[in-house]
Amino acid sequence: MVALRERFETIRRAELERLDFKLSALPPDARARVEEITHLIVEKLLLTPTEQLKSLSDADTVGAYSEVLTRLFGLAEDEERRKVEPFARPARRGPR
């Protein structure tokens, strides 16, 4: 969960950096609030999975869950591949 938390935090910071030109127009207290809100969102997203893993008593299940999280979120990839690219919306594939 530590690696997953670090990954989410890296993504959060990368998106804030990407939006910095927009955020720089805000007063310092508003920028601090954006920082706080985005941090709280990450914490809330990770709360349930963290509690679920902590509640498991079977080491094999914990190991299996940990491996799944590692694979799903690419947590074991080398440092160069883990760099976060700015989010870009996928192009639409026709009318909806």
mmCIF file of C-alpha atoms in Angstrom:
data_model
loop_
_atom_site.group_PDB
_atom_site.id
_atom_site.type_symbol
_atom_site.label_atom_id
_atom_site.label_comp_id
_atom_site.label_asym_id
_atom_site.label_seq_id
_atom_site.Cartn_x
_atom_site.Cartn_y
_atom_site.Cartn_z
ATOM 1 C CA MET A 1 0.000 0.000 0.000
ATOM 2 C CA VAL A 2 2.947 2.308 0.573
ATOM 3 C CA ALA A 3 3.991 1.965 -3.071
ATOM 4 C CA LEU A 4 0.405 2.535 -4.220
ATOM 5 C CA ARG A 5 0.111 5.623 -2.023
ATOM 6 C CA GLU A 6 3.392 6.944 -3.460
ATOM 7 C CA ARG A 7 2.131 6.283 -6.996
ATOM 8 C CA PHE A 8 -1.115 8.166 -6.367
ATOM 9 C CA GLU A 9 0.794 11.025 -4.772
ATOM 10 C CA THR A 10 3.130 11.193 -7.789
ATOM 11 C CA ILE A 11 0.126 11.401 -10.096
ATOM 12 C CA ARG A 12 -1.510 14.066 -7.914
ATOM 13 C CA ARG A 13 1.614 16.215 -7.900
ATOM 14 C CA ALA A 14 2.179 15.787 -11.643
ATOM 15 C CA GLU A 15 -1.348 16.979 -12.375
ATOM 16 C CA LEU A 16 -0.959 19.965 -10.064
ATOM 17 C CA GLU A 17 2.311 20.847 -11.803
ATOM 18 C CA ARG A 18 0.632 20.512 -15.186
ATOM 19 C CA LEU A 19 -2.075 22.918 -14.060
ATOM 20 C CA ASP A 20 0.345 25.295 -12.361
ATOM 21 C CA PHE A 21 -0.124 28.024 -14.955
ATOM 22 C CA LYS A 22 -3.829 28.070 -14.059
ATOM 23 C CA LEU A 23 -3.269 27.701 -10.332
ATOM 24 C CA SER A 24 -0.692 30.477 -10.249
ATOM 25 C CA ALA A 25 -3.500 32.952 -10.928
ATOM 26 C CA LEU A 26 -5.122 31.949 -7.635
ATOM 27 C CA PRO A 27 -4.327 33.611 -4.331
ATOM 28 C CA PRO A 28 -1.923 31.622 -2.099
ATOM 29 C CA ASP A 29 -4.700 30.497 0.261
ATOM 30 C CA ALA A 30 -6.743 29.128 -2.677
ATOM 31 C CA ARG A 31 -3.689 27.269 -4.036
ATOM 32 C CA ALA A 32 -3.131 25.782 -0.587
ATOM 33 C CA ARG A 33 -6.779 24.706 -0.500
ATOM 34 C CA VAL A 34 -6.450 22.983 -3.902
ATOM 35 C CA GLU A 35 -3.369 21.178 -2.587
ATOM 36 C CA GLU A 36 -5.257 20.106 0.529
ATOM 37 C CA ILE A 37 -8.356 18.968 -1.365
ATOM 38 C CA THR A 38 -6.405 16.881 -3.863
ATOM 39 C CA HIS A 39 -4.416 15.311 -1.028
ATOM 40 C CA LEU A 40 -7.656 14.421 0.788
ATOM 41 C CA ILE A 41 -9.077 12.860 -2.386
ATOM 42 C CA VAL A 42 -6.054 10.567 -2.642
ATOM 43 C CA GLU A 43 -6.359 9.656 1.041
ATOM 44 C CA LYS A 44 -10.061 8.846 0.685
ATOM 45 C CA LEU A 45 -9.478 6.742 -2.433
ATOM 46 C CA LEU A 46 -6.903 4.669 -0.571
ATOM 47 C CA LEU A 47 -8.701 4.400 2.776
ATOM 48 C CA THR A 48 -10.883 1.362 2.041
ATOM 49 C CA PRO A 49 -8.205 -0.701 0.266
ATOM 50 C CA THR A 50 -5.776 0.058 3.108
ATOM 51 C CA GLU A 51 -8.290 -0.971 5.761
ATOM 52 C CA GLN A 52 -9.190 -4.128 3.828
ATOM 53 C CA LEU A 53 -5.565 -5.211 3.533
ATOM 54 C CA LYS A 54 -4.915 -4.480 7.215
ATOM 55 C CA SER A 55 -7.917 -6.592 8.222
ATOM 56 C CA LEU A 56 -6.658 -9.707 6.412
ATOM 57 C CA SER A 57 -5.068 -12.337 8.616
ATOM 58 C CA ASP A 58 -4.084 -14.855 5.932
ATOM 59 C CA ALA A 59 -0.569 -14.120 4.657
ATOM 60 C CA ASP A 60 -1.240 -15.875 1.352
ATOM 61 C CA THR A 61 -4.258 -13.655 0.658
ATOM 62 C CA VAL A 62 -2.286 -10.534 1.586
ATOM 63 C CA GLY A 63 0.482 -11.635 -0.769
ATOM 64 C CA ALA A 64 -1.970 -12.301 -3.591
ATOM 65 C CA TYR A 65 -3.690 -8.928 -3.140
ATOM 66 C CA SER A 66 -0.339 -7.170 -2.999
ATOM 67 C CA GLU A 67 0.765 -8.830 -6.216
ATOM 68 C CA VAL A 68 -2.473 -7.854 -7.946
ATOM 69 C CA LEU A 69 -2.073 -4.222 -6.849
ATOM 70 C CA THR A 70 1.545 -4.247 -8.007
ATOM 71 C CA ARG A 71 0.559 -5.537 -11.439
ATOM 72 C CA LEU A 72 -2.552 -3.371 -11.876
ATOM 73 C CA PHE A 73 -0.769 -0.146 -10.995
ATOM 74 C CA GLY A 74 2.675 -1.006 -12.386
ATOM 75 C CA LEU A 75 4.308 -0.540 -9.002
ATOM 76 C CA ALA A 76 7.302 -2.798 -9.715
ATOM 77 C CA GLU A 77 8.306 -1.141 -12.961
ATOM 78 C CA ASP A 78 11.692 0.516 -13.130
ATOM 79 C CA GLU A 79 11.952 4.186 -12.167
ATOM 80 C CA GLU A 80 12.144 5.484 -15.748
ATOM 81 C CA ARG A 81 8.886 3.785 -16.756
ATOM 82 C CA ARG A 82 7.080 4.986 -13.613
ATOM 83 C CA LYS A 83 7.333 8.639 -14.555
ATOM 84 C CA VAL A 84 3.872 10.081 -14.849
ATOM 85 C CA GLU A 85 2.818 11.599 -18.117
ATOM 86 C CA PRO A 86 0.303 14.448 -17.997
ATOM 87 C CA PHE A 87 -3.266 13.292 -18.446
ATOM 88 C CA ALA A 88 -4.669 13.640 -21.929
ATOM 89 C CA ARG A 89 -8.265 12.809 -22.680
ATOM 90 C CA PRO A 90 -8.664 10.093 -25.292
ATOM 91 C CA ALA A 91 -10.098 11.239 -28.604
ATOM 92 C CA ARG A 92 -13.766 10.495 -29.077
ATOM 93 C CA ARG A 93 -14.586 7.629 -31.374
ATOM 94 C CA GLY A 94 -17.619 9.046 -33.114
ATOM 95 C CA PRO A 95 -20.965 10.465 -32.110
ATOM 96 C CA ARG A 96 -22.604 9.413 -28.877
#
